Amino acid sequence: MKKNEDQVMTTHLAFFNASDLGWSKQLKGYIRRFVQQESDVDDIYQDTCLKMMELNQKDHIHNSQSYAKRVAKNLIIDQSRSAFKQHEAMLEEPECKKSDLDTLIDYQQRLVIYQKILKDTPSTRRDVFVRYRIKGQSKEQICQEMGLSLEAVNKHITRMLTHLKAAIARELEK
């Protein structure tokens, strides 16, 4: 016999009449009515035996078989509540955040693509875009500093964004 089986048998004999070994099968049958997995039946049976042994040491139980059924039923209820809570917790999809390394790699790859694209862009368009998107200058500031109209600044930004989008799509196809 394994160690656990010895413990269960000792526990079994501690609170059941040693001559009534059929009670073990009866209790397992009772548990089996409420539990689907055979391994769960064995677990609940063992837990019931352990609880009964602990209770027998503290108090004398007059009807140990009825009390054992009640203990088993409570353990089954506790187990189903625990399983329900675990299921309930998994109803929401866990959020998967990118690791710092993934974020850094993505950033570096985008930076390389942007640098390639900006290098091949006309200088005025590049300067307007860098001032607006990277340095955070307002369109009015860019107009004043570069001597351009607001319409020209808007066109440079729009064309640069269109060019970036197309270039990134080409890079991703490679």
PDB file of C-alpha atoms in Angstrom:
ATOM      1  CA  MET A   1       0.000   0.000   0.000  1.00  0.00           C
ATOM      2  CA  LYS A   2       1.071   3.545  -0.629  1.00  0.00           C
ATOM      3  CA  LYS A   3       1.566   6.006   2.195  1.00  0.00           C
ATOM      4  CA  ASN A   4      -1.677   7.868   1.413  1.00  0.00           C
ATOM      5  CA  GLU A   5      -3.679   4.662   1.293  1.00  0.00           C
ATOM      6  CA  ASP A   6      -2.252   3.632   4.685  1.00  0.00           C
ATOM      7  CA  GLN A   7      -3.243   6.993   6.117  1.00  0.00           C
ATOM      8  CA  VAL A   8      -6.758   6.718   4.684  1.00  0.00           C
ATOM      9  CA  MET A   9      -7.187   3.169   5.977  1.00  0.00           C
ATOM     10  CA  THR A  10      -5.964   4.191   9.438  1.00  0.00           C
ATOM     11  CA  THR A  11      -8.313   7.168   9.362  1.00  0.00           C
ATOM     12  CA  HIS A  12     -11.107   4.983   8.085  1.00  0.00           C
ATOM     13  CA  LEU A  13     -10.668   2.583  11.010  1.00  0.00           C
ATOM     14  CA  ALA A  14     -10.450   5.470  13.457  1.00  0.00           C
ATOM     15  CA  PHE A  15     -14.027   6.637  12.938  1.00  0.00           C
ATOM     16  CA  PHE A  16     -15.846   3.732  11.307  1.00  0.00           C
ATOM     17  CA  ASN A  17     -16.438   0.354  12.780  1.00  0.00           C
ATOM     18  CA  ALA A  18     -13.506  -1.804  11.626  1.00  0.00           C
ATOM     19  CA  SER A  19     -15.812  -4.707  10.826  1.00  0.00           C
ATOM     20  CA  ASP A  20     -17.950  -2.578   8.480  1.00  0.00           C
ATOM     21  CA  LEU A  21     -15.527  -2.135   5.564  1.00  0.00           C
ATOM     22  CA  GLY A  22     -18.509  -1.871   3.197  1.00  0.00           C
ATOM     23  CA  TRP A  23     -19.087   1.632   4.554  1.00  0.00           C
ATOM     24  CA  SER A  24     -16.044   2.854   2.623  1.00  0.00           C
ATOM     25  CA  LYS A  25     -17.674   1.767  -0.643  1.00  0.00           C
ATOM     26  CA  GLN A  26     -20.972   3.270   0.472  1.00  0.00           C
ATOM     27  CA  LEU A  27     -19.387   6.650   1.214  1.00  0.00           C
ATOM     28  CA  LYS A  28     -17.512   6.633  -2.104  1.00  0.00           C
ATOM     29  CA  GLY A  29     -20.771   5.776  -3.879  1.00  0.00           C
ATOM     30  CA  TYR A  30     -22.453   8.691  -2.141  1.00  0.00           C
ATOM     31  CA  ILE A  31     -19.663  11.038  -3.220  1.00  0.00           C
ATOM     32  CA  ARG A  32     -19.711   9.639  -6.769  1.00  0.00           C
ATOM     33  CA  ARG A  33     -23.339  10.794  -7.167  1.00  0.00           C
ATOM     34  CA  PHE A  34     -22.196  14.412  -6.945  1.00  0.00           C
ATOM     35  CA  VAL A  35     -18.741  14.292  -8.543  1.00  0.00           C
ATOM     36  CA  GLN A  36     -17.869  13.395 -12.129  1.00  0.00           C
ATOM     37  CA  GLN A  37     -14.146  12.614 -11.941  1.00  0.00           C
ATOM     38  CA  GLU A  38     -13.038   9.441 -10.139  1.00  0.00           C
ATOM     39  CA  SER A  39      -9.911  11.219  -8.899  1.00  0.00           C
ATOM     40  CA  ASP A  40     -12.172  13.835  -7.271  1.00  0.00           C
ATOM     41  CA  VAL A  41     -14.121  11.037  -5.571  1.00  0.00           C
ATOM     42  CA  ASP A  42     -10.901   9.722  -4.036  1.00  0.00           C
ATOM     43  CA  ASP A  43      -9.782  13.211  -3.015  1.00  0.00           C
ATOM     44  CA  ILE A  44     -13.062  14.031  -1.325  1.00  0.00           C
ATOM     45  CA  TYR A  45     -13.131  10.623   0.362  1.00  0.00           C
ATOM     46  CA  GLN A  46      -9.647  11.187   1.768  1.00  0.00           C
ATOM     47  CA  ASP A  47     -10.467  14.725   2.874  1.00  0.00           C
ATOM     48  CA  THR A  48     -13.633  13.430   4.539  1.00  0.00           C
ATOM     49  CA  CYS A  49     -11.659  10.774   6.393  1.00  0.00           C
ATOM     50  CA  LEU A  50      -9.125  13.334   7.569  1.00  0.00           C
ATOM     51  CA  LYS A  51     -11.827  15.744   8.754  1.00  0.00           C
ATOM     52  CA  MET A  52     -13.624  12.939  10.577  1.00  0.00           C
ATOM     53  CA  MET A  53     -10.405  11.880  12.270  1.00  0.00           C
ATOM     54  CA  GLU A  54      -9.771  15.462  13.413  1.00  0.00           C
ATOM     55  CA  LEU A  55     -13.333  15.739  14.704  1.00  0.00           C
ATOM     56  CA  ASN A  56     -13.147  12.385  16.497  1.00  0.00           C
ATOM     57  CA  GLN A  57     -10.134  13.602  18.423  1.00  0.00           C
ATOM     58  CA  LYS A  58     -12.054  16.675  19.648  1.00  0.00           C
ATOM     59  CA  ASP A  59     -15.608  15.431  20.046  1.00  0.00           C
ATOM     60  CA  HIS A  60     -17.359  12.097  20.132  1.00  0.00           C
ATOM     61  CA  ILE A  61     -19.648  11.720  17.121  1.00  0.00           C
ATOM     62  CA  HIS A  62     -22.735   9.572  17.720  1.00  0.00           C
ATOM     63  CA  ASN A  63     -23.681   8.872  14.101  1.00  0.00           C
ATOM     64  CA  SER A  64     -20.376   8.956  12.253  1.00  0.00           C
ATOM     65  CA  GLN A  65     -21.787   7.696   8.959  1.00  0.00           C
ATOM     66  CA  SER A  66     -24.360  10.493   8.654  1.00  0.00           C
ATOM     67  CA  TYR A  67     -21.848  13.026   9.786  1.00  0.00           C
ATOM     68  CA  ALA A  68     -19.295  11.748   7.244  1.00  0.00           C
ATOM     69  CA  LYS A  69     -21.862  12.176   4.460  1.00  0.00           C
ATOM     70  CA  ARG A  70     -22.485  15.747   5.594  1.00  0.00           C
ATOM     71  CA  VAL A  71     -18.742  16.466   5.691  1.00  0.00           C
ATOM     72  CA  ALA A  72     -18.340  14.974   2.191  1.00  0.00           C
ATOM     73  CA  LYS A  73     -21.263  17.037   0.905  1.00  0.00           C
ATOM     74  CA  ASN A  74     -19.716  20.229   2.325  1.00  0.00           C
ATOM     75  CA  LEU A  75     -16.382  19.386   0.693  1.00  0.00           C
ATOM     76  CA  ILE A  76     -18.137  18.838  -2.643  1.00  0.00           C
ATOM     77  CA  ILE A  77     -19.891  22.207  -2.308  1.00  0.00           C
ATOM     78  CA  ASP A  78     -16.592  23.909  -1.474  1.00  0.00           C
ATOM     79  CA  GLN A  79     -14.922  22.266  -4.465  1.00  0.00           C
ATOM     80  CA  SER A  80     -17.698  23.348  -6.856  1.00  0.00           C
ATOM     81  CA  ARG A  81     -17.594  26.924  -5.522  1.00  0.00           C
ATOM     82  CA  SER A  82     -13.863  27.021  -6.050  1.00  0.00           C
ATOM     83  CA  ALA A  83     -14.215  25.674  -9.599  1.00  0.00           C
ATOM     84  CA  PHE A  84     -16.962  28.226 -10.323  1.00  0.00           C
ATOM     85  CA  LYS A  85     -14.793  31.102  -9.080  1.00  0.00           C
ATOM     86  CA  GLN A  86     -11.910  29.928 -11.275  1.00  0.00           C
ATOM     87  CA  HIS A  87     -14.237  29.667 -14.273  1.00  0.00           C
ATOM     88  CA  GLU A  88     -15.733  33.085 -13.514  1.00  0.00           C
ATOM     89  CA  ALA A  89     -12.260  34.609 -13.307  1.00  0.00           C
ATOM     90  CA  MET A  90     -11.400  33.258 -16.769  1.00  0.00           C
ATOM     91  CA  LEU A  91     -14.514  34.712 -18.454  1.00  0.00           C
ATOM     92  CA  GLU A  92     -12.527  37.853 -19.136  1.00  0.00           C
ATOM     93  CA  GLU A  93      -9.666  37.363 -21.516  1.00  0.00           C
ATOM     94  CA  PRO A  94      -6.427  38.058 -19.675  1.00  0.00           C
ATOM     95  CA  GLU A  95      -4.695  41.118 -21.014  1.00  0.00           C
ATOM     96  CA  CYS A  96      -1.378  40.338 -22.593  1.00  0.00           C
ATOM     97  CA  LYS A  97       0.998  43.224 -22.409  1.00  0.00           C
ATOM     98  CA  LYS A  98       4.065  43.372 -24.571  1.00  0.00           C
ATOM     99  CA  SER A  99       7.294  43.006 -22.738  1.00  0.00           C
ATOM    100  CA  ASP A 100       9.669  45.943 -22.616  1.00  0.00           C
ATOM    101  CA  LEU A 101      11.961  44.103 -25.033  1.00  0.00           C
ATOM    102  CA  ASP A 102       9.162  43.666 -27.599  1.00  0.00           C
ATOM    103  CA  THR A 103       8.279  47.330 -27.312  1.00  0.00           C
ATOM    104  CA  LEU A 104      11.910  48.354 -27.695  1.00  0.00           C
ATOM    105  CA  ILE A 105      12.370  46.153 -30.777  1.00  0.00           C
ATOM    106  CA  ASP A 106       9.168  47.506 -32.352  1.00  0.00           C
ATOM    107  CA  TYR A 107      10.320  51.063 -31.653  1.00  0.00           C
ATOM    108  CA  GLN A 108      13.786  50.437 -33.128  1.00  0.00           C
ATOM    109  CA  GLN A 109      12.345  48.812 -36.247  1.00  0.00           C
ATOM    110  CA  ARG A 110       9.971  51.713 -36.788  1.00  0.00           C
ATOM    111  CA  LEU A 111      12.793  54.191 -36.204  1.00  0.00           C
ATOM    112  CA  VAL A 112      14.922  52.536 -38.887  1.00  0.00           C
ATOM    113  CA  ILE A 113      12.002  52.629 -41.343  1.00  0.00           C
ATOM    114  CA  TYR A 114      11.259  56.282 -40.524  1.00  0.00           C
ATOM    115  CA  GLN A 115      14.918  57.236 -40.955  1.00  0.00           C
ATOM    116  CA  LYS A 116      15.042  55.575 -44.385  1.00  0.00           C
ATOM    117  CA  ILE A 117      11.889  57.329 -45.482  1.00  0.00           C
ATOM    118  CA  LEU A 118      12.869  60.726 -44.090  1.00  0.00           C
ATOM    119  CA  LYS A 119      16.279  60.526 -45.756  1.00  0.00           C
ATOM    120  CA  ASP A 120      14.633  60.198 -49.182  1.00  0.00           C
ATOM    121  CA  THR A 121      12.070  62.972 -48.556  1.00  0.00           C
ATOM    122  CA  PRO A 122      12.469  66.528 -49.883  1.00  0.00           C
ATOM    123  CA  SER A 123      14.049  68.751 -47.223  1.00  0.00           C
ATOM    124  CA  THR A 124      11.131  71.201 -46.791  1.00  0.00           C
ATOM    125  CA  ARG A 125       8.589  68.417 -46.322  1.00  0.00           C
ATOM    126  CA  ARG A 126      10.942  66.575 -43.956  1.00  0.00           C
ATOM    127  CA  ASP A 127      11.584  69.749 -41.921  1.00  0.00           C
ATOM    128  CA  VAL A 128       7.853  70.572 -41.627  1.00  0.00           C
ATOM    129  CA  PHE A 129       7.048  67.012 -40.572  1.00  0.00           C
ATOM    130  CA  VAL A 130       9.863  66.790 -37.997  1.00  0.00           C
ATOM    131  CA  ARG A 131       8.901  70.137 -36.486  1.00  0.00           C
ATOM    132  CA  TYR A 132       5.219  69.210 -36.289  1.00  0.00           C
ATOM    133  CA  ARG A 133       5.251  65.508 -35.334  1.00  0.00           C
ATOM    134  CA  ILE A 134       8.540  65.106 -33.491  1.00  0.00           C
ATOM    135  CA  LYS A 135       9.273  68.501 -31.957  1.00  0.00           C
ATOM    136  CA  GLY A 136       5.596  69.241 -31.311  1.00  0.00           C
ATOM    137  CA  GLN A 137       5.525  72.718 -32.826  1.00  0.00           C
ATOM    138  CA  SER A 138       2.184  74.183 -33.817  1.00  0.00           C
ATOM    139  CA  LYS A 139       1.382  74.733 -37.474  1.00  0.00           C
ATOM    140  CA  GLU A 140       1.356  78.496 -36.862  1.00  0.00           C
ATOM    141  CA  GLN A 141       4.895  78.385 -35.416  1.00  0.00           C
ATOM    142  CA  ILE A 142       6.112  76.410 -38.429  1.00  0.00           C
ATOM    143  CA  CYS A 143       4.480  78.957 -40.768  1.00  0.00           C
ATOM    144  CA  GLN A 144       6.228  81.856 -39.023  1.00  0.00           C
ATOM    145  CA  GLU A 145       9.670  80.187 -38.734  1.00  0.00           C
ATOM    146  CA  MET A 146       9.771  78.737 -42.248  1.00  0.00           C
ATOM    147  CA  GLY A 147       7.867  81.500 -44.061  1.00  0.00           C
ATOM    148  CA  LEU A 148       5.193  79.121 -45.383  1.00  0.00           C
ATOM    149  CA  SER A 149       1.430  79.494 -45.605  1.00  0.00           C
ATOM    150  CA  LEU A 150      -0.823  77.399 -43.384  1.00  0.00           C
ATOM    151  CA  GLU A 151      -2.119  75.639 -46.502  1.00  0.00           C
ATOM    152  CA  ALA A 152       1.431  74.679 -47.528  1.00  0.00           C
ATOM    153  CA  VAL A 153       2.233  73.340 -44.034  1.00  0.00           C
ATOM    154  CA  ASN A 154      -0.962  71.257 -44.067  1.00  0.00           C
ATOM    155  CA  LYS A 155      -0.122  69.858 -47.532  1.00  0.00           C
ATOM    156  CA  HIS A 156       3.440  68.939 -46.471  1.00  0.00           C
ATOM    157  CA  ILE A 157       2.161  67.134 -43.357  1.00  0.00           C
ATOM    158  CA  THR A 158      -0.598  65.317 -45.270  1.00  0.00           C
ATOM    159  CA  ARG A 159       1.700  64.257 -48.115  1.00  0.00           C
ATOM    160  CA  MET A 160       4.385  63.118 -45.664  1.00  0.00           C
ATOM    161  CA  LEU A 161       1.872  60.985 -43.750  1.00  0.00           C
ATOM    162  CA  THR A 162       0.624  59.462 -47.011  1.00  0.00           C
ATOM    163  CA  HIS A 163       4.206  58.788 -48.098  1.00  0.00           C
ATOM    164  CA  LEU A 164       5.058  57.233 -44.693  1.00  0.00           C
ATOM    165  CA  LYS A 165       2.019  54.977 -44.800  1.00  0.00           C
ATOM    166  CA  ALA A 166       2.861  53.697 -48.272  1.00  0.00           C
ATOM    167  CA  ALA A 167       6.555  53.230 -47.447  1.00  0.00           C
ATOM    168  CA  ILE A 168       5.789  51.317 -44.254  1.00  0.00           C
ATOM    169  CA  ALA A 169       3.398  49.068 -46.163  1.00  0.00           C
ATOM    170  CA  ARG A 170       6.180  48.334 -48.687  1.00  0.00           C
ATOM    171  CA  GLU A 171       8.687  47.609 -45.862  1.00  0.00           C
ATOM    172  CA  LEU A 172       6.277  45.207 -44.191  1.00  0.00           C
ATOM    173  CA  GLU A 173       5.736  43.310 -47.450  1.00  0.00           C
ATOM    174  CA  LYS A 174       9.450  42.507 -47.705  1.00  0.00           C
TER     175      LYS A 174
END
